[in-house]
mmCIF file of C-alpha atoms in Angstrom:
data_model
loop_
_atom_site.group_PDB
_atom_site.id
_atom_site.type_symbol
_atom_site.label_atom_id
_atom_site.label_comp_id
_atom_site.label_asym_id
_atom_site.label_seq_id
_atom_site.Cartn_x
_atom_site.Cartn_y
_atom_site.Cartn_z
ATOM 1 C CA UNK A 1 90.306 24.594 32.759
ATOM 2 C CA UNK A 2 89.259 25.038 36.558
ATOM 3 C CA UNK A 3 85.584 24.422 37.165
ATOM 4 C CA UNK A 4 85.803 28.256 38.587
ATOM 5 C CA UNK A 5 86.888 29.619 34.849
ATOM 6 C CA UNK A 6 83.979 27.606 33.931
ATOM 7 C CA UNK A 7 81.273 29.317 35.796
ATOM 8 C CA UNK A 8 83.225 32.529 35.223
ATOM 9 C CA UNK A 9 82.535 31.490 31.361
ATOM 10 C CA UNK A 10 78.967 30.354 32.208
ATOM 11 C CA UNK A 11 78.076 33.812 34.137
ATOM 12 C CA UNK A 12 79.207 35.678 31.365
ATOM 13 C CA UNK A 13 76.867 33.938 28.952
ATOM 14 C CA UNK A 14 74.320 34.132 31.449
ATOM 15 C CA UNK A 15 74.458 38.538 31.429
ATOM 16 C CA UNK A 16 75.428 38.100 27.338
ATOM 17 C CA UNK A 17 71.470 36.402 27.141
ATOM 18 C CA UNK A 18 70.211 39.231 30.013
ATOM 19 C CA UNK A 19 71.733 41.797 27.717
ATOM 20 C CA UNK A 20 70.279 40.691 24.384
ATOM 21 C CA UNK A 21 66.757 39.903 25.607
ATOM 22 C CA UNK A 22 66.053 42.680 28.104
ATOM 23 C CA UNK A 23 67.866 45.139 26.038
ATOM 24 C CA UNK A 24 65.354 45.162 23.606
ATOM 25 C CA UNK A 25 62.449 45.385 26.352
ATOM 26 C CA UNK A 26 64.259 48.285 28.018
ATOM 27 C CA UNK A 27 64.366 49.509 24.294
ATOM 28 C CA UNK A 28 60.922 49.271 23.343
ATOM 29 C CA UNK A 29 60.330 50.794 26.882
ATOM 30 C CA UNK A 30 61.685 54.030 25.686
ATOM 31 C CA UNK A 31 60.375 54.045 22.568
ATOM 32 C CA UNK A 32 56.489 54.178 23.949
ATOM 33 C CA UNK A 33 58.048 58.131 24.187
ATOM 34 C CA UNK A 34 60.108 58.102 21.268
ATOM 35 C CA UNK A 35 58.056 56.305 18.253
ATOM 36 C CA UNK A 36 54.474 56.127 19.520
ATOM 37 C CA UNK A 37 52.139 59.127 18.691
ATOM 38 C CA UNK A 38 49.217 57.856 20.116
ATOM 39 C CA UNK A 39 48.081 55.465 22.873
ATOM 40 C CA UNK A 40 46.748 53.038 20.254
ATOM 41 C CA UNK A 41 50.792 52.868 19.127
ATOM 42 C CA UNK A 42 52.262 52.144 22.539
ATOM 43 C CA UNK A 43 49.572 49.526 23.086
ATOM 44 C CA UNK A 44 51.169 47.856 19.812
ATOM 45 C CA UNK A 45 54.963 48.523 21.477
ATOM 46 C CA UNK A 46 54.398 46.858 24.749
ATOM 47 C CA UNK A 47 52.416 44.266 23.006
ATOM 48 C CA UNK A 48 55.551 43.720 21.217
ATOM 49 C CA UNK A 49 57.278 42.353 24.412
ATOM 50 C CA UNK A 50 54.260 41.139 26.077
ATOM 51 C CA UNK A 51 54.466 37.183 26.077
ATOM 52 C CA UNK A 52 58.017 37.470 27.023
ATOM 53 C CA UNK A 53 59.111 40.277 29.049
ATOM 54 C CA UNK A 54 59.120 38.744 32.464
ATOM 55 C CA UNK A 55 60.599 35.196 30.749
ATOM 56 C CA UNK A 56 63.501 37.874 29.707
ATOM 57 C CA UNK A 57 64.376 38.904 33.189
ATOM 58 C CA UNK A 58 64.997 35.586 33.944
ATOM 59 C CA UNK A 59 67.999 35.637 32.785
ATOM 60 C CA UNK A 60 68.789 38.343 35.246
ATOM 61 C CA UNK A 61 67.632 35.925 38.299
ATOM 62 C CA UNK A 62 70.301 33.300 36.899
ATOM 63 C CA UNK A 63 73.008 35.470 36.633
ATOM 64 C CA UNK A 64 72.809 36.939 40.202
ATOM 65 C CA UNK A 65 72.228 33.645 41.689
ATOM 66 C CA UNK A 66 74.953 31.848 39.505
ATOM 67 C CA UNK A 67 77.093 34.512 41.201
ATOM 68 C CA UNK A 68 76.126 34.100 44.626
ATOM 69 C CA UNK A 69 76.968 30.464 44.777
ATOM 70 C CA UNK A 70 79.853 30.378 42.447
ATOM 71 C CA UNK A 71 81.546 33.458 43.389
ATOM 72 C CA UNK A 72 79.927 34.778 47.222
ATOM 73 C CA UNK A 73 82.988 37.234 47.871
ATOM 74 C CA UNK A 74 82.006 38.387 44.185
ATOM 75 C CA UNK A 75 78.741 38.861 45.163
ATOM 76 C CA UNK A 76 79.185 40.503 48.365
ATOM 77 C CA UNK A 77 81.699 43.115 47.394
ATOM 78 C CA UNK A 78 79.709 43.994 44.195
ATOM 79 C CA UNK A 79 76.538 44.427 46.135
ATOM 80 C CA UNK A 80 77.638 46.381 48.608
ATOM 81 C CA UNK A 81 79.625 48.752 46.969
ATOM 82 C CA UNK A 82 77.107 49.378 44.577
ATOM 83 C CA UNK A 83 74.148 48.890 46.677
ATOM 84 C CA UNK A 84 72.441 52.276 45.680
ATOM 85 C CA UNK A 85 72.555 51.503 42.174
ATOM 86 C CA UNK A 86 71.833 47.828 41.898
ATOM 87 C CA UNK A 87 68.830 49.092 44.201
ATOM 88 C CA UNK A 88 67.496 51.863 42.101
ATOM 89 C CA UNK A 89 67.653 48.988 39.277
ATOM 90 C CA UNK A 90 65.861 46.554 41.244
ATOM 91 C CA UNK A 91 63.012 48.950 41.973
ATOM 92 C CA UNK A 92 62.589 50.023 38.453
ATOM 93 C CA UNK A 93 62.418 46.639 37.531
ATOM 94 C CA UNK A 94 59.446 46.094 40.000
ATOM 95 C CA UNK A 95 57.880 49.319 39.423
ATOM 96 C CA UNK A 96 57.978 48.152 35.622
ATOM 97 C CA UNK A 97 56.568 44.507 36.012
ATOM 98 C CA UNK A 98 53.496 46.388 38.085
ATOM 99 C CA UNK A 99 53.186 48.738 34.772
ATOM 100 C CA UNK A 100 52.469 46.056 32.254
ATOM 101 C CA UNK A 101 50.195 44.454 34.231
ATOM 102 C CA UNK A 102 48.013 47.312 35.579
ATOM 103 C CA UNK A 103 48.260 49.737 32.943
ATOM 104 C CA UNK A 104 44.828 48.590 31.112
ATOM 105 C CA UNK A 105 43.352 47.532 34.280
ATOM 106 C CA UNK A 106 41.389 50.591 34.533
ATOM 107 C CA UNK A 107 40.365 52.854 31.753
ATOM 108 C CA UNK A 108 40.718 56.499 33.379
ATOM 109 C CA UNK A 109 43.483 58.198 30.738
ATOM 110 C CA UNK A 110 45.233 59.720 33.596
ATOM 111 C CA UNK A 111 45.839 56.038 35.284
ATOM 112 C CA UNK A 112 47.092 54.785 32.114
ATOM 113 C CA UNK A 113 49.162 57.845 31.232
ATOM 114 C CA UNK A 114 50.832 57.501 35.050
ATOM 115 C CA UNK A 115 51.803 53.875 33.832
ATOM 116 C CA UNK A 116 53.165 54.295 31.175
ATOM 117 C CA UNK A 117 55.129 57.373 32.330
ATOM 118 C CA UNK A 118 56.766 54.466 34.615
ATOM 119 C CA UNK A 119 57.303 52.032 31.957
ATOM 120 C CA UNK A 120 59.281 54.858 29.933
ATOM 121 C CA UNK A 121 61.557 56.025 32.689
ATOM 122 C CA UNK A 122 62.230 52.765 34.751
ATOM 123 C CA UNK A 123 63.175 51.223 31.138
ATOM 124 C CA UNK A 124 65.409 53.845 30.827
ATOM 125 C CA UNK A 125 67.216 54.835 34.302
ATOM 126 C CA UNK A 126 68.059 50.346 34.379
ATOM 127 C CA UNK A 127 69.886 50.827 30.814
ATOM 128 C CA UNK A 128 71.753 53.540 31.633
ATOM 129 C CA UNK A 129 73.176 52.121 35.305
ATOM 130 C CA UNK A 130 73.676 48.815 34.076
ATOM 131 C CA UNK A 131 76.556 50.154 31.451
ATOM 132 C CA UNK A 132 77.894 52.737 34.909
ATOM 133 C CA UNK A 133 77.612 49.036 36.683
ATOM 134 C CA UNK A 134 79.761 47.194 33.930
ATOM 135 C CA UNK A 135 82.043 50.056 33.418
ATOM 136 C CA UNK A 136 82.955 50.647 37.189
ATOM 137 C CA UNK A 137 83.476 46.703 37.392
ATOM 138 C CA UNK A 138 86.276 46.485 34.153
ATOM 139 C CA UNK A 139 87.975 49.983 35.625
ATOM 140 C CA UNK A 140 87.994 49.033 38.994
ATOM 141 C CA UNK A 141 87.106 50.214 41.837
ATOM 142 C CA UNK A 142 88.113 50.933 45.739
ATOM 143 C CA UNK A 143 88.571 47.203 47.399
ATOM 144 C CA UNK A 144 90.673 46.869 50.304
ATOM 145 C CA UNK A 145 92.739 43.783 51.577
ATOM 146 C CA UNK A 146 89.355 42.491 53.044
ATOM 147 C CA UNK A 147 87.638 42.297 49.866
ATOM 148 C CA UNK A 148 85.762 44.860 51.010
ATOM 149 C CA UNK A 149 84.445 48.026 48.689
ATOM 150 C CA UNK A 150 85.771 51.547 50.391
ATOM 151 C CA UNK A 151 84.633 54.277 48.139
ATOM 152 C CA UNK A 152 81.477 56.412 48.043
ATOM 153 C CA UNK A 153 78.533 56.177 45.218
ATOM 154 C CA UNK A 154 80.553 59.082 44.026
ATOM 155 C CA UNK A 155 83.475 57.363 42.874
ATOM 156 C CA UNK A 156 80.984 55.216 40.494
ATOM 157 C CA UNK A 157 80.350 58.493 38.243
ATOM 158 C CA UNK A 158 83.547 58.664 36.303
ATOM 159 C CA UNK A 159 83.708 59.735 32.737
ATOM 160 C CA UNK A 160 84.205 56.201 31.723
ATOM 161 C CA UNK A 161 81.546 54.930 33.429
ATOM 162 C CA UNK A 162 78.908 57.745 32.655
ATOM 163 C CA UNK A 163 80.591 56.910 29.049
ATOM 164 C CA UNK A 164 79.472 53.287 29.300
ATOM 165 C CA UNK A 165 75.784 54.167 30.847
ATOM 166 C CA UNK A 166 75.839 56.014 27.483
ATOM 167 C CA UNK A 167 76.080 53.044 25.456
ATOM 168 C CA UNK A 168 73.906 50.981 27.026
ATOM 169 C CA UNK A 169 71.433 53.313 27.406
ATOM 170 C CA UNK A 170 71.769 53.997 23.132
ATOM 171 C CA UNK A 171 72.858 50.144 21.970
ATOM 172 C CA UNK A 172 69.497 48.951 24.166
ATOM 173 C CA UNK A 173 67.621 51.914 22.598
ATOM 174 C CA UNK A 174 68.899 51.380 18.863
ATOM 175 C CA UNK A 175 67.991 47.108 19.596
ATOM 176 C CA UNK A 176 64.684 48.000 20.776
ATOM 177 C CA UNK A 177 63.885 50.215 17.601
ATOM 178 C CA UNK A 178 65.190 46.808 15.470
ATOM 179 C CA UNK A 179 62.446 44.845 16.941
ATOM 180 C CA UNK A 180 59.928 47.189 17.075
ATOM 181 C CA UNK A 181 60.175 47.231 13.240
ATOM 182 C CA UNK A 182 60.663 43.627 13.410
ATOM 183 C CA UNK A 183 57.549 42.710 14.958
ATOM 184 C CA UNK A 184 55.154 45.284 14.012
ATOM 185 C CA UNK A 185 52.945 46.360 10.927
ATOM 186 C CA UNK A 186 52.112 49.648 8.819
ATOM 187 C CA UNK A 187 53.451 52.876 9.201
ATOM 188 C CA UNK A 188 54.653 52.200 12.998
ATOM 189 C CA UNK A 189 57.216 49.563 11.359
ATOM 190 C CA UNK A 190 58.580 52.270 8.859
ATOM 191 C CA UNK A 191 59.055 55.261 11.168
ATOM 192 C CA UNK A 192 60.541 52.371 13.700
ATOM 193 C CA UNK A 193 62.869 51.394 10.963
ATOM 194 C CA UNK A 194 64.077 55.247 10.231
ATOM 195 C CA UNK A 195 64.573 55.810 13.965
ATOM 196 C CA UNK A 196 66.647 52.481 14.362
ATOM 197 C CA UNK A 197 69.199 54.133 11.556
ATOM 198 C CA UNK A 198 69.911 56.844 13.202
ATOM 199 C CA UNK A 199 69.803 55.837 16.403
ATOM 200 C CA UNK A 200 72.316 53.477 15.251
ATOM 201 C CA UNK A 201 74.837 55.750 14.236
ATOM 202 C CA UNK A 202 74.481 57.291 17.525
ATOM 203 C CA UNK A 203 74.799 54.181 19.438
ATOM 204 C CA UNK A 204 78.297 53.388 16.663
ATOM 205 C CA UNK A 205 79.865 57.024 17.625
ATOM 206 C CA UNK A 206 79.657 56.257 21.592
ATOM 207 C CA UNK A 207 80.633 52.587 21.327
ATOM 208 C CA UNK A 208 83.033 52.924 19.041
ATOM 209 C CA UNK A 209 84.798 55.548 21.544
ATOM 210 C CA UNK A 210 84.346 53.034 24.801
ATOM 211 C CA UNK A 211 85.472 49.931 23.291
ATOM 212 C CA UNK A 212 88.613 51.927 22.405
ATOM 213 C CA UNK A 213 89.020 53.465 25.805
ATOM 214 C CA UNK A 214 88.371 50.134 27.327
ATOM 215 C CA UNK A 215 91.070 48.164 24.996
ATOM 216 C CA UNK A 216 93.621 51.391 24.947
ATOM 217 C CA UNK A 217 93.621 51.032 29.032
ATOM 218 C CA UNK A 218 92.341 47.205 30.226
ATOM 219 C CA UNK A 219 92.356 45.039 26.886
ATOM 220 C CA UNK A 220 94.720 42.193 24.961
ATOM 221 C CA UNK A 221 94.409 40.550 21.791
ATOM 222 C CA UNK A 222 91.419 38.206 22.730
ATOM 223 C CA UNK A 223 89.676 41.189 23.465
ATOM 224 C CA UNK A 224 90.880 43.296 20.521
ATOM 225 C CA UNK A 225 89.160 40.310 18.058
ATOM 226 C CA UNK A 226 85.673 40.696 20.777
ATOM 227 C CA UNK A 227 85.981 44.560 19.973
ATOM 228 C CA UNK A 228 86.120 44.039 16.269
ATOM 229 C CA UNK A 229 83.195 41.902 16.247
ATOM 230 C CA UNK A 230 81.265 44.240 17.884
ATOM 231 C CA UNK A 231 82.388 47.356 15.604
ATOM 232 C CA UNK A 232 81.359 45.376 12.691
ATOM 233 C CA UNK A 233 78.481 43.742 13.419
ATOM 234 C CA UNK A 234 76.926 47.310 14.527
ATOM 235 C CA UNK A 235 77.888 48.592 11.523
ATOM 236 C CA UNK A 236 75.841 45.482 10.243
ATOM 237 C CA UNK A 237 73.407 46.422 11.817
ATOM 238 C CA UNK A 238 73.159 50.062 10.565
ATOM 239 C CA UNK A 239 73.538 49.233 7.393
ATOM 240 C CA UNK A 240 70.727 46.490 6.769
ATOM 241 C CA UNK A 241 68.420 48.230 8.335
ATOM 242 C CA UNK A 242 68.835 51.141 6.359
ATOM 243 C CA UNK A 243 67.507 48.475 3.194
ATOM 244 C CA UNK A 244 64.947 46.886 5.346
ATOM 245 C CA UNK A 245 66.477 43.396 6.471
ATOM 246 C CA UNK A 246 64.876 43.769 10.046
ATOM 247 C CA UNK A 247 65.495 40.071 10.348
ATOM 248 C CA UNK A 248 69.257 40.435 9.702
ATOM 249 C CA UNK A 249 69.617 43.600 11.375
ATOM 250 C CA UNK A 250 68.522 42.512 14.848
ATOM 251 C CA UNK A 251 70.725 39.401 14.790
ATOM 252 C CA UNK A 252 73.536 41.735 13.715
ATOM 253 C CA UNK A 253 72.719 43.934 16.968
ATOM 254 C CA UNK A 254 72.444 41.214 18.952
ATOM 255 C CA UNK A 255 75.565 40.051 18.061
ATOM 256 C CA UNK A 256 77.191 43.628 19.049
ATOM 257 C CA UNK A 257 75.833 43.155 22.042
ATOM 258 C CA UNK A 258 77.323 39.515 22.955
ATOM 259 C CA UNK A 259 80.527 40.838 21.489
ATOM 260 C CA UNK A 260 80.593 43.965 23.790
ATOM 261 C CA UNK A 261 79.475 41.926 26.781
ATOM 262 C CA UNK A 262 82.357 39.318 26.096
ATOM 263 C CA UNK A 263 84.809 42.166 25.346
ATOM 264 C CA UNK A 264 84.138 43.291 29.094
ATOM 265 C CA UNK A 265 84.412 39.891 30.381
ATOM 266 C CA UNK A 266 87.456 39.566 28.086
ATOM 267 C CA UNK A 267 89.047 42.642 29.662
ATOM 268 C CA UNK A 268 88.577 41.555 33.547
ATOM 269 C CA UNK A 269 90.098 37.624 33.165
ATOM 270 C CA UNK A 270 91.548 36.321 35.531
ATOM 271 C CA UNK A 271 89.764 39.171 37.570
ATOM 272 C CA UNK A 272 86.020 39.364 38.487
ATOM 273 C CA UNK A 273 86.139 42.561 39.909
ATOM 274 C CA UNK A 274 89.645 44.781 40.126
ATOM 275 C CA UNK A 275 91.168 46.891 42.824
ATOM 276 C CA UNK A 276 91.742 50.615 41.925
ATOM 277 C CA UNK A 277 93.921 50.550 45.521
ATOM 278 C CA UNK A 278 95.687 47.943 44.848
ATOM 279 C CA UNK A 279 96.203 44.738 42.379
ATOM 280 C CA UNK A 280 97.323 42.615 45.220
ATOM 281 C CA UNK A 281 93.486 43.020 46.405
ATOM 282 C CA UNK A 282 91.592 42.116 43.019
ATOM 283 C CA UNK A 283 89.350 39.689 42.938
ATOM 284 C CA UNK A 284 89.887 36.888 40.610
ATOM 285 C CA UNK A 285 88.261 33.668 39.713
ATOM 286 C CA UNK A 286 90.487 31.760 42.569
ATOM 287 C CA UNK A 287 90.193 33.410 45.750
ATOM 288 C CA UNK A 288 86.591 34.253 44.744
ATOM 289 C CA UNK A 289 84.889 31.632 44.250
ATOM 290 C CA UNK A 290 83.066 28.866 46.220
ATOM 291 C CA UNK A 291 84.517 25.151 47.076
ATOM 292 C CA UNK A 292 85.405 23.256 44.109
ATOM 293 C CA UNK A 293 82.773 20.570 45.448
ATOM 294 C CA UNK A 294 79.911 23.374 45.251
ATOM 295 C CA UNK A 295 81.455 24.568 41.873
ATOM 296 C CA UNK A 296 80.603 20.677 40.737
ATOM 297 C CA UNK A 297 77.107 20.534 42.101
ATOM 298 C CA UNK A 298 75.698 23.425 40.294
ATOM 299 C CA UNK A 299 77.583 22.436 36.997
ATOM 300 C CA UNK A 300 75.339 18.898 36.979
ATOM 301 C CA UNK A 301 72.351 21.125 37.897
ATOM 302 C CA UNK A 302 73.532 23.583 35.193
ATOM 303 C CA UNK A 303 73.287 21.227 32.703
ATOM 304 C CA UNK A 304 70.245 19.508 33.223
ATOM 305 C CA UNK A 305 67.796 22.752 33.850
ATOM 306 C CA UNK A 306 69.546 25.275 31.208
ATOM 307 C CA UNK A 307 67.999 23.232 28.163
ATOM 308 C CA UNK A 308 65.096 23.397 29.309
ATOM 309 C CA UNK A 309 64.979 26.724 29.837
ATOM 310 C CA UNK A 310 66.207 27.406 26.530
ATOM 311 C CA UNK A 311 63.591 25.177 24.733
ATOM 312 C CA UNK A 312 60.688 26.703 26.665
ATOM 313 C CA UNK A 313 61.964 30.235 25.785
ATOM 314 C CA UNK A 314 62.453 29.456 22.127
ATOM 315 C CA UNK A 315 58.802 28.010 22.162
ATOM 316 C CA UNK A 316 57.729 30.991 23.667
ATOM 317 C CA UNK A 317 59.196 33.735 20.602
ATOM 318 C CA UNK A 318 58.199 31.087 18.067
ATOM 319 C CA UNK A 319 54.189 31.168 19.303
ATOM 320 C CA UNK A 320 54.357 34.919 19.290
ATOM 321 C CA UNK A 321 56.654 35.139 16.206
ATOM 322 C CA UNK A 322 53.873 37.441 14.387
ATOM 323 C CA UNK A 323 53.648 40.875 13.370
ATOM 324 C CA UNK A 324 51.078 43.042 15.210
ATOM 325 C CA UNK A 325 49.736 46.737 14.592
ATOM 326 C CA UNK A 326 47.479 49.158 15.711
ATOM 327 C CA UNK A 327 44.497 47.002 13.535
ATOM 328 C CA UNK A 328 45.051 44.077 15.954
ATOM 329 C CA UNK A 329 44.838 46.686 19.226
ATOM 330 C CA UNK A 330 40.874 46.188 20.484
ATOM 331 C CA UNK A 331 39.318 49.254 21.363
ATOM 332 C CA UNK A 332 39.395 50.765 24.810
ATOM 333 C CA UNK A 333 36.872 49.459 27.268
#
């Protein structure tokens, strides 16, 4: 294996970890509308996620840059064709850092309100256009012979990849009501627990008809035994947290989630991003990617930094492993 299918590998793990731990943020995002009734019950949501929100979106940071230096015509092509997206995403995320911190710095209900107005719809817009991102990538889109994209924002909302916006938008949502029920207390953690269900067979019904679209159209066997996993682990999923295993029900959706996310990367080998125009003109790993000596660099600095990353983040969810609810929440100053 070329150290270029190696980082391919590597960046695909990196958005697999992005996927799993901000989906559930964007998901408990969401749910401040959705599950809470009261101010007192979103205070216990977005205390849910916050120790490690931010920690979360570095996985986001890593995957961009591991792009950028393993695969630059990757990177350019994919941010400039889908500059207006992948800006409205990067603003949302920004807007929604500035939420959780401000939100209870003053105690006027219309400047909290305002906030978390912000942390509901920039979880939400970043959940859907991640899945129109991903989607539009595995279809492929309008690259000339200078690796260059040609189409409009337009061309980006297909069915298949308003389809995919779908899913991400409900798998995040349905993850997000997992934890929530997961990591909270009292009669928050039961109605979190009934909306998880049937947000899960919402989340099963879309999936269930991308993954099929993508494999009917883009997929092979290795990605036939990725879509599998996925169908069954949701279904997992659904099923133990209709009897209450929280614990075994968010692995289960995290594990659709790798399994989708691998599917996709599954689906595009040797490509990294596809030419509708064209196959002559796809990117692939090869005439994508940096020098081999570059490739070799970040692989030594790879390995030393990413376990330490992963020990500090594990620390992190095992301090805050506890349950909280809305008898923990202080009263407002």
């Amino acid at each position: 294996m070329e150290l270029h299918d190696v980082w391919f590998v590597l960046i695909a793990v990196l958005w697999i970890g992005y996927f799993f731990l901000e989906g559930f943020d964007f998901g408990i995002g969401i749910l401040t509308k959705l599950l809470a009734r009261d101010r007192t019950e979103k205070r216990v949501l977005i205390n849910t996620i916050g120790p490690v929100w931010d920690g979360n979106e570095v996985w986001l940071l890593t995957a961009g840059g591991a792009t950028f230096a393993a695969f630059p015509e990757w990177y350019a092509t994919l941010f400039s064709g889908f500059y207006l997206p992948l800006l409205v995403i990067l603003v949302c995320l920004i807007v929604r850092g500035v939420a959780f911190e401000y939100r209870a710095k003053r105690p006027e209900e219309k400047w909290q309100r305002n906030w978390e107005q912000a942390i509901f719809w920039t979880s939400l817009i970043p959940a859907f256009l991640w899945g129109v991102a991903f989607a539009n990538i595995v279809r492929g889109v309008k690259i000339d012979a200078h690796m260059e994209y040609v189409g409009s924002f337009w061309d980006l909302l297909n069915p298949f990849a308003i389809l995919g916006g779908l899913v991400t938008l409900s798998l995040f949502t349905f993850h997000g009501a997992v934890f929530a029920s997961l990591k909270t207390l009292g009669d928050i953690r039961e109605r979190a627990r009934a909306l998880a269900f049937k947000l899960g067979l919402v989340t099963a019904a879309l999936a269930l008809g991308f993954l099929i679209w993508t494999q009917a159209t883009q997929g092979d066997t290795k990605s036939l035994v990725a879509t599998v996993i996925a169908v069954l682990a949701l279904i997992g999923a659904i099923t133990t947290i209709a009897i209450g295993r929280e614990g075994w029900s968010f692995a289960l959706s995290g594990i659709t989630i790798a399994a989708a996310v691998a599917m996709l990367f599954l689906t595009l080998f040797p490509n990294v991003m596809p030419s509708s125009l064209n196959d002559a003109w796809n990117l692939t790993v090869s005439n994508a990617s940096s020098s081999p000596y570059t490739l070799k660099i970040m692989t030594w600095c790879a390995g030393v930094a990413t376990p330490l990353v992963l020990l500090y983040q594990g620390w992190t969810y095992w301090v805050f492993r506890k349950r909280i609810g809305t008898k923990n929440i202080a009263d407002a100053h």
